[in-house]
Amino acid sequence: MSLYRDALDANPQAGSCQVPLSAVMESVAVLKPFRRGQQIHGREGPGEHLYRIVSGMARDCVLLADGRRQILDLLLPGDFFGFTDHAEPEVTVEAIVDGTLVASYPWRRLETLAESDPRLVRLLREIAFDAVSRSRGRMLILGQLNARERVGCFLVEMAERLSDGPAAALVLPMSRYDIADYLALSVETVCRVLTDLKGRGAITFTGTNRVKILDRCALQAGGRPRERRYAQSSARQEAAPA
Amino acid sequence: MSLYRDALDANPQAGSCQVPLSAVMESVAVLKPFRRGQQIHGREGPGEHLYRIVSGMARDCVLLADGRRQILDLLLPGDFFGFTDHAEPEVTVEAIVDGTLVASYPWRRLETLAESDPRLVRLLREIAFDAVSRSRGRMLILGQLNARERVGCFLVEMAERLSDGPAAALVLPMSRYDIADYLALSVETVCRVLTDLKGRGAITFTGTNRVKILDRCALQAGGRPRERRYAQSSARQEAAPA
DNA sequence: CGTGGCATTGATGTAATTCAAAAGACGTGG
DNA sequence: CCACGTCTTTTGAATTACATCAATGCCACG
């Protein structure tokens, strides 16, 4: 959302102030709606297109051979995706809400456009930045936070991203399983944490998927932190790799 | 590393077959060596430069307020980094081995160059792809694998990346703490898994930091897989977010 | 030859998973 | 409209993988 509009239209620095960048991009875009559960960028071959969620929500999943699933990213309106060409094994992007609208931009045409419009080069870089930043944030969550912290983060993040600002009430259109696979927890743990947060007065439910945040701070602070002791740097030096 | 050379010099598709792309990029590069533990891209402001590891190794860390640390990425020769501008709180990139050589490219100049050389646009995109792909892989590891699987993956990954192909012997220039923070495990767990792997005949040590892989398969397969049951899609539909 | 940071190993605790089952939602069709 | 079947969500009890705490051994280095 912000990224796109910000970068596109509030960006008068480039010399060529002709056509708004949004118009340039949309000139090669194709809009398509998807139904709940339907796969986006089906079989046209991954790596061919850049995508943007216009409305609705989607999940970017990896499925492991044994049935485990990791949701790598939840895609909300304004989010771009489609960076990974390398024909990754079992990656799918699926709409979470009915009627999710997705714009797709062929990479080839974007690159052609970029040759004549430097603003686009910059925009593409910012889009990539954004994707990398989100990944990094998620890595921290998966690596360092406990269950309570993860769910708390998740609620706060969703509250912000869904309404583009710190909102108190939010609707979670995804299932508990989706939340679990997004946070790398079991469904049961997600439920337990949610009811625990309710019990502590941090949130209330106005429906299974409707949450109201009462105490934002209680969500941010998880369990007790743990200290760690680091001297300084790394191991004694050894010969360089052969 | 392959990315760089491949994309640069074995890329005769563009119309402009004048200067090799590598020469174009290196024309704006500054090379600098770093000592072990020294911070890269110190205080020139993050987001200003794109970097590439020429030789040696570096770690891309986040430090949490309570002292927890997560190594988001281990950077090997050929890896690019420096995508996150957003002045992230406590992010540092530090050399792991003495004399790590880093090339830095100012983003501004790269973008200027890109205006006249479409190949560079493509290369920048591929660099971003690569960074995103690595992040996604790491997310899977952090989210889905148990300790044994993580260490196994790590060894296999390092064996491949360090020698650009499946090698049996490898030198790990980083400390056990680094490995632990990379895999989001405790140091003790990393040690235990390593000695366990040794006990099972999957690896041997020819020195604390020198490992020889005896049974690659044993490293790939971790503990017992767990099944999961998914119906199909997400929750029953609700009203869209306010 | 001691000192300090790494590495390894053991004992213990605990957060989160797994197993099991009940209670809600929701849709379908009689 | 209600009964029925299927998912989803929730809660409980048992299990476990990993972290934490605590010691000791190990190499460098001064």
XYZ file of C-alpha atoms (C1' of nucleotides) in Angstrom:
544
model
C 0.000 0.000 0.000
C 2.203 2.782 1.248
C 5.214 1.678 -0.719
C 3.404 1.657 -3.962
C 1.559 4.938 -3.752
C 4.396 6.741 -2.031
C 6.956 5.720 -4.492
C 4.783 6.139 -7.475
C 3.080 9.439 -7.179
C 4.836 11.428 -4.516
C 8.116 11.165 -6.332
C 8.808 14.267 -8.381
C 12.584 14.028 -8.255
C 13.170 12.406 -11.616
C 13.640 14.651 -14.576
C 10.896 13.067 -16.571
C 7.719 14.375 -15.020
C 5.596 13.177 -17.858
C 3.411 10.222 -17.064
C 2.850 9.179 -13.466
C 4.806 6.054 -12.674
C 1.660 4.284 -11.582
C 0.276 4.698 -15.090
C 3.479 3.340 -16.556
C 3.326 0.224 -14.444
C -0.354 -0.351 -14.858
C 0.052 -0.203 -18.601
C 1.598 -3.671 -18.511
C -0.540 -5.041 -15.686
C -3.235 -7.650 -15.848
C -5.807 -7.739 -13.067
C -7.346 -10.977 -11.995
C -9.594 -12.041 -9.123
C -9.082 -15.270 -7.233
C -11.378 -17.321 -5.101
C -10.573 -18.491 -1.650
C -7.967 -21.223 -1.678
C -7.238 -20.717 -5.339
C -3.651 -20.692 -6.424
C -2.127 -17.550 -7.818
C 0.379 -17.578 -10.668
C -0.727 -21.100 -11.455
C 1.206 -22.700 -14.250
C 2.419 -19.840 -16.332
C 5.765 -20.569 -14.810
C 7.102 -18.833 -11.735
C 9.632 -16.114 -12.180
C 7.799 -14.725 -15.161
C 5.793 -12.118 -13.347
C 5.868 -9.646 -10.565
C 2.601 -9.540 -8.648
C 0.827 -7.079 -6.423
C -2.115 -7.691 -4.151
C -4.742 -5.102 -4.948
C -7.331 -6.239 -2.450
C -7.937 -9.261 -0.287
C -5.181 -11.422 1.154
C -2.933 -14.274 0.114
C -0.502 -16.688 1.687
C 2.887 -17.619 0.327
C 3.539 -21.203 1.388
C 6.135 -23.894 1.147
C 5.085 -27.486 1.501
C 7.574 -30.044 2.679
C 7.565 -33.612 1.507
C 6.205 -34.895 4.801
C 3.244 -32.530 4.818
C 4.695 -29.823 6.982
C 3.816 -26.376 5.780
C 5.412 -23.020 6.348
C 3.694 -19.818 5.401
C 6.570 -17.607 4.398
C 4.559 -14.463 4.020
C 1.078 -13.115 4.363
C 0.397 -10.823 1.463
C -1.825 -7.828 2.018
C -3.005 -5.106 -0.324
C 0.003 -3.254 -1.679
C 2.434 -6.104 -1.154
C 4.457 -7.249 -4.116
C 5.635 -10.793 -4.615
C 7.127 -13.035 -7.247
C 10.819 -12.574 -6.683
C 11.900 -16.153 -6.578
C 12.562 -17.543 -9.993
C 14.571 -20.577 -9.091
C 11.615 -22.838 -9.604
C 11.483 -23.660 -5.934
C 10.067 -27.087 -5.269
C 6.740 -26.771 -3.531
C 5.943 -23.133 -3.330
C 2.444 -21.856 -3.818
C 0.665 -18.575 -3.338
C -3.006 -18.918 -2.544
C -5.788 -16.441 -2.016
C -7.095 -16.409 1.532
C -10.225 -14.352 1.009
C -12.721 -14.719 -1.780
C -12.282 -12.286 -4.597
C -8.687 -11.401 -3.847
C -7.569 -9.154 -6.661
C -4.056 -9.519 -7.996
C -2.190 -7.416 -10.526
C 0.541 -9.163 -12.478
C 3.373 -7.493 -14.349
C 5.570 -9.430 -16.751
C 9.170 -9.005 -15.739
C 10.317 -8.725 -19.314
C 8.080 -5.793 -20.003
C 8.985 -4.124 -16.743
C 12.630 -4.331 -17.661
C 11.949 -2.884 -21.061
C 10.050 -0.046 -19.463
C 12.838 0.491 -16.995
C 15.255 1.163 -19.822
C 13.396 4.333 -20.644
C 12.205 5.324 -17.181
C 14.806 5.490 -14.410
C 12.099 5.946 -11.836
C 11.079 2.386 -12.446
C 14.560 1.122 -11.668
C 14.350 2.831 -8.360
C 10.895 1.522 -7.665
C 11.870 -2.032 -8.450
C 14.728 -1.721 -6.063
C 12.441 -0.442 -3.348
C 10.056 -3.277 -3.926
C 12.908 -5.702 -3.521
C 14.055 -3.903 -0.383
C 10.623 -4.266 1.041
C 10.486 -7.988 0.341
C 13.885 -8.505 1.925
C 12.950 -6.447 4.958
C 9.816 -8.434 5.573
C 11.791 -11.676 5.328
C 14.303 -10.443 7.825
C 11.635 -9.480 10.263
C 10.035 -12.869 10.000
C 13.354 -14.572 10.579
C 13.730 -12.772 13.843
C 10.271 -13.828 14.898
C 10.847 -17.456 14.009
C 14.289 -17.568 15.510
C 13.966 -15.623 18.701
C 10.430 -15.240 19.967
C 8.435 -17.642 22.085
C 4.831 -18.528 21.425
C 3.319 -15.617 23.345
C 5.621 -13.113 21.705
C 4.922 -14.491 18.259
C 1.180 -14.315 18.585
C 1.405 -10.870 20.151
C 3.599 -9.626 17.331
C 1.279 -11.156 14.846
C -1.771 -9.404 16.200
C -0.026 -6.063 16.380
C 1.407 -6.478 12.921
C -1.936 -7.398 11.467
C -3.697 -4.570 13.223
C -1.258 -2.168 11.660
C -1.052 -3.614 8.210
C -4.747 -4.236 7.782
C -5.740 -0.694 8.517
C -2.540 1.137 7.665
C -2.081 2.435 11.184
C -2.438 1.246 14.779
C -6.015 0.052 14.940
C -7.639 -1.638 17.895
C -10.147 -3.857 16.136
C -9.220 -6.307 13.469
C -10.681 -9.134 11.464
C -8.482 -12.131 10.836
C -9.642 -13.668 7.603
C -7.293 -16.617 7.910
C -7.784 -19.812 9.880
C -5.956 -20.749 13.032
C -4.001 -23.226 10.986
C -2.787 -20.414 8.792
C -1.716 -18.449 11.816
C 0.027 -21.490 13.206
C 1.919 -22.168 10.011
C 2.812 -18.525 9.679
C 4.273 -18.436 13.171
C 5.671 -21.949 13.061
C 3.595 -23.118 16.009
C 0.987 -25.814 16.408
C -2.662 -24.853 16.094
C -3.226 -25.839 19.670
C -0.530 -23.512 20.896
C -1.997 -20.628 18.939
C -5.384 -21.238 20.494
C -3.992 -21.535 23.960
C -2.042 -18.323 23.664
C -5.083 -16.503 22.344
C -7.292 -17.608 25.191
C -4.521 -16.814 27.599
C -4.235 -13.303 26.201
C -7.969 -12.957 26.528
C -7.784 -14.107 30.114
C -5.171 -11.490 30.883
C -7.320 -8.796 29.406
C -4.985 -8.024 26.540
C -7.583 -8.801 23.885
C -11.244 -9.693 23.491
C -13.123 -11.556 20.813
C -16.177 -10.159 19.128
C -16.391 -13.306 17.047
C -14.011 -16.158 16.330
C -12.099 -14.099 13.838
C -12.743 -10.643 15.214
C -10.252 -9.420 17.752
C -10.096 -6.229 19.707
C -6.784 -5.194 21.159
C -7.139 -3.828 24.663
C -3.550 -3.704 25.873
C -1.039 -3.310 23.107
C 1.917 -3.381 25.491
C 0.918 -6.726 26.911
C 1.130 -8.083 23.388
C 4.559 -6.691 22.674
C 6.130 -8.000 25.867
C 6.241 -11.759 25.891
C 7.621 -14.016 28.545
C 10.771 -13.304 30.452
C 13.853 -12.384 28.468
C 16.988 -14.420 28.766
C 20.456 -13.058 29.012
C 23.326 -14.127 26.857
C 27.012 -13.775 27.230
C 29.207 -12.938 24.338
C 32.855 -12.262 24.520
C 33.483 -10.575 21.229
C 34.135 -12.200 17.951
C 34.687 -15.574 16.480
C 36.851 -18.627 16.750
C 40.572 -18.733 16.574
C 41.698 -18.455 13.046
C 42.231 -21.454 10.851
C 43.419 -21.920 7.346
C 41.118 -20.537 4.723
C 38.806 -22.954 2.963
C 40.552 -25.022 0.332
C 29.432 -16.433 -6.327
C 28.173 -18.116 -9.405
C 25.526 -15.460 -9.668
C 27.991 -12.747 -10.220
C 30.239 -14.301 -12.815
C 27.441 -16.054 -14.597
C 25.318 -13.005 -14.944
C 28.161 -10.729 -15.761
C 30.218 -12.364 -18.370
C 28.263 -15.235 -19.825
C 25.461 -12.938 -20.840
C 25.688 -12.038 -24.491
C 21.979 -11.431 -25.041
C 21.902 -7.681 -24.597
C 22.421 -5.585 -27.674
C 25.283 -3.639 -26.171
C 28.213 -6.026 -26.266
C 30.672 -3.278 -25.518
C 32.159 -3.373 -22.079
C 31.780 -6.471 -19.909
C 29.256 -5.876 -17.194
C 31.779 -6.767 -14.541
C 33.935 -3.880 -15.670
C 30.961 -1.551 -15.535
C 30.192 -2.489 -11.976
C 33.733 -2.509 -10.765
C 34.203 0.985 -12.108
C 32.177 2.302 -9.187
C 33.401 -0.213 -6.616
C 35.633 0.367 -3.654
C 37.491 -2.587 -2.214
C 38.253 -2.763 1.449
C 39.651 -5.444 3.758
C 38.250 -6.043 7.226
C 39.692 -7.694 10.235
C 37.973 -10.403 12.195
C 35.080 -9.023 14.186
C 35.247 -5.670 12.476
C 32.044 -4.098 11.393
C 31.345 -3.584 7.722
C 29.558 -0.522 6.393
C 30.227 1.173 9.639
C 28.754 4.632 9.910
C 28.484 5.783 6.366
C 24.805 5.167 6.774
C 23.117 1.953 5.802
C 21.162 1.853 2.584
C 23.785 3.872 0.779
C 25.734 0.999 -0.661
C 25.401 -2.392 -2.139
C 28.143 -4.740 -0.979
C 29.713 -7.905 -2.210
C 31.960 -10.292 -0.373
C 35.055 -10.836 -2.464
C 36.828 -13.191 -0.124
C 36.494 -14.296 3.462
C 33.211 -14.470 5.330
C 30.842 -12.188 7.199
C 27.798 -12.456 9.413
C 24.703 -10.329 9.161
C 23.312 -10.023 12.694
C 20.479 -8.492 14.580
C 20.905 -7.778 18.247
C 17.856 -7.652 20.455
C 17.578 -5.385 23.428
C 17.986 -8.227 25.907
C 21.178 -9.467 24.322
C 19.712 -12.171 22.162
C 21.320 -12.335 18.772
C 20.150 -13.730 15.487
C 22.466 -14.197 12.576
C 20.232 -13.522 9.609
C 22.726 -14.535 6.994
C 26.201 -15.875 6.553
C 27.835 -14.044 3.690
C 30.290 -15.931 1.529
C 32.353 -14.858 -1.440
C 30.037 -13.736 -4.206
C 27.136 -12.865 -1.902
C 25.692 -9.411 -2.154
C 24.129 -7.579 0.755
C 22.961 -4.134 1.743
C 19.329 -4.221 0.691
C 17.736 -2.957 3.824
C 17.707 0.775 3.994
C 15.101 1.257 6.645
C 17.715 2.006 9.241
C 16.921 -1.134 11.143
C 17.632 -0.829 14.814
C 20.498 -3.088 15.738
C 21.760 -4.605 12.558
C 25.431 -5.145 11.961
C 27.517 -6.970 9.420
C 30.835 -8.196 10.758
C 33.745 -9.967 9.184
C 34.240 -13.483 10.489
C 37.669 -14.168 9.065
C 40.625 -11.888 9.093
C 41.186 -9.996 5.893
C 37.694 -10.411 4.550
C 37.569 -8.366 1.389
C 34.424 -6.433 0.601
C 33.487 -4.478 -2.507
C 31.011 -1.645 -2.040
C 28.963 -0.003 -4.757
C 27.074 3.230 -4.127
C 23.422 2.719 -4.992
C 23.162 6.121 -6.585
C 25.907 5.417 -9.036
C 24.585 1.974 -9.807
C 21.240 3.479 -10.667
C 22.843 6.042 -12.878
C 24.757 3.313 -14.643
C 21.608 1.282 -14.978
C 19.998 4.060 -16.970
C 22.438 3.477 -19.764
C 22.989 -0.244 -19.400
C 19.915 -2.462 -19.285
C 22.021 -5.453 -18.361
C 22.611 -3.856 -15.019
C 18.883 -3.606 -14.346
C 18.620 -7.290 -14.903
C 21.625 -8.036 -12.747
C 20.301 -5.956 -9.885
C 17.073 -7.842 -10.072
C 18.891 -11.140 -9.973
C 20.879 -10.018 -6.995
C 17.668 -9.156 -5.210
C 16.179 -12.502 -6.211
C 19.121 -14.210 -4.704
C 18.838 -12.363 -1.423
C 15.136 -13.119 -1.195
C 15.696 -16.765 -2.005
C 18.258 -17.137 0.707
C 15.910 -15.543 3.226
C 13.135 -17.879 2.291
C 15.336 -20.884 2.682
C 16.389 -19.753 6.106
C 12.802 -19.202 7.151
C 12.024 -22.796 6.361
C 14.963 -23.944 8.408
C 14.044 -21.824 11.389
C 10.382 -22.627 11.207
C 10.253 -26.292 10.397
C 13.435 -28.137 11.172
C 14.533 -29.612 14.461
C 18.009 -29.297 15.852
C 19.463 -32.288 14.042
C 17.990 -31.255 10.731
C 19.222 -27.712 11.147
C 22.787 -28.694 11.846
C 22.692 -31.248 9.065
C 21.400 -28.679 6.602
C 23.968 -26.244 7.781
C 26.865 -28.586 7.184
C 25.637 -29.575 3.755
C 24.953 -25.972 2.814
C 28.373 -24.864 3.952
C 30.096 -27.735 2.208
C 28.442 -26.671 -1.020
C 28.785 -22.960 -0.726
C 32.347 -22.957 0.483
C 33.652 -24.986 -2.389
C 30.987 -24.282 -4.998
C 30.006 -27.915 -5.274
C 29.377 -30.918 -3.024
C 32.594 -31.251 -1.111
C 33.274 -33.693 1.662
C 35.746 -31.729 3.741
C 35.110 -28.273 5.025
C 36.532 -25.710 7.375
C 34.132 -23.773 9.520
C 35.746 -20.442 10.256
C 32.968 -19.381 12.599
C 32.566 -20.223 16.287
C 29.963 -22.560 17.693
C 28.186 -19.487 18.985
C 27.895 -18.197 15.475
C 26.472 -21.480 14.303
C 24.057 -21.490 17.193
C 22.815 -17.991 16.488
C 22.572 -18.743 12.813
C 20.401 -21.777 13.460
C 18.573 -20.293 16.435
C 19.761 -22.972 18.800
C 21.797 -22.912 21.974
C 25.517 -23.523 21.736
C 25.133 -26.606 23.835
C 22.610 -28.077 21.468
C 24.858 -27.440 18.503
C 27.692 -29.246 20.247
C 25.550 -32.154 21.260
C 24.192 -32.609 17.761
C 27.679 -32.483 16.314
C 29.030 -35.126 18.634
C 25.915 -37.168 18.035
C 26.454 -36.975 14.290
C 30.025 -38.011 14.830
C 28.859 -40.924 16.942
C 26.552 -42.084 14.178
C 29.369 -41.964 11.672
C 27.862 -39.171 9.622
C 30.838 -36.876 10.090
C 34.318 -36.809 11.585
C 36.458 -34.009 12.910
C 39.991 -33.394 11.764
C 40.198 -30.448 14.103
C 37.663 -28.438 16.060
C 36.657 -26.514 12.988
C 37.461 -29.049 10.319
C 34.692 -31.411 9.413
C 34.570 -34.256 6.970
C 31.191 -35.404 5.760
C 30.954 -39.182 5.617
C 27.262 -39.762 5.112
C 25.492 -36.913 3.396
C 22.109 -38.619 3.560
C 22.276 -38.982 7.309
C 22.672 -35.232 7.493
C 19.710 -34.454 5.277
C 17.306 -36.728 7.123
C 16.632 -35.450 10.593
C 14.465 -36.982 13.253
C 11.129 -38.540 12.540
C 8.786 -36.570 10.364
C 5.375 -35.637 11.641
C 2.228 -35.799 9.638
C -0.191 -32.985 9.366
C -3.784 -32.892 8.353
C -5.156 -30.165 6.230
C -8.661 -30.019 4.971
C -8.320 -27.491 2.235
C -8.430 -23.784 2.606
C -9.120 -21.187 5.204
C -11.824 -20.106 7.582
C -15.362 -19.412 6.693
C -15.700 -16.058 5.155
C -16.308 -12.982 7.204
C -16.885 -9.393 6.382
C -13.902 -7.591 4.966
C -11.825 -5.458 7.326
C -13.424 -2.185 8.226
C 52.353 -21.275 33.274
C 48.399 -19.147 34.404
C 44.139 -16.730 32.440
C 40.179 -16.151 29.341
C 37.351 -17.387 25.965
C 35.632 -21.492 23.419
C 34.029 -26.317 23.403
C 32.091 -30.293 25.347
C 29.296 -33.074 28.456
C 25.865 -33.985 32.254
C 21.701 -32.976 35.136
C 17.463 -30.615 35.397
C 13.570 -27.727 33.999
C 10.084 -26.206 30.855
C 7.728 -24.460 26.851
C 5.637 -26.272 23.205
C 4.280 -30.444 20.616
C 1.588 -34.448 20.364
C -2.377 -37.237 21.406
C -7.159 -37.273 22.505
C -11.622 -35.564 22.724
C -15.314 -32.276 23.250
C -17.634 -28.161 21.744
C -18.689 -24.731 18.065
C -19.509 -23.305 13.119
C -21.315 -23.961 8.804
C -23.484 -26.164 4.946
C -26.709 -29.678 3.117
C -30.730 -31.948 2.389
C -34.753 -33.967 4.109
C -36.414 -25.570 10.479
C -33.985 -29.121 12.358
C -30.928 -33.171 12.075
C -26.584 -34.600 10.337
C -21.755 -34.578 8.761
C -17.679 -32.103 8.290
C -14.436 -28.790 9.549
C -12.603 -25.629 12.823
C -11.667 -24.225 17.376
C -10.859 -25.080 21.996
C -9.384 -27.487 26.185
C -6.931 -31.247 28.810
C -3.156 -34.693 29.853
C 1.138 -36.797 28.574
C 5.456 -36.516 26.134
C 9.630 -34.477 24.419
C 12.992 -31.664 22.395
C 15.451 -28.059 23.547
C 17.082 -24.503 26.818
C 19.139 -23.555 31.015
C 22.277 -24.307 34.725
C 26.663 -26.073 36.122
C 31.323 -28.140 35.524
C 35.174 -29.479 33.260
C 38.379 -29.807 29.505
C 40.673 -27.438 25.784
C 43.736 -24.285 23.219
C 45.726 -19.716 22.552
C 47.658 -15.946 24.156
C 50.019 -12.798 27.102
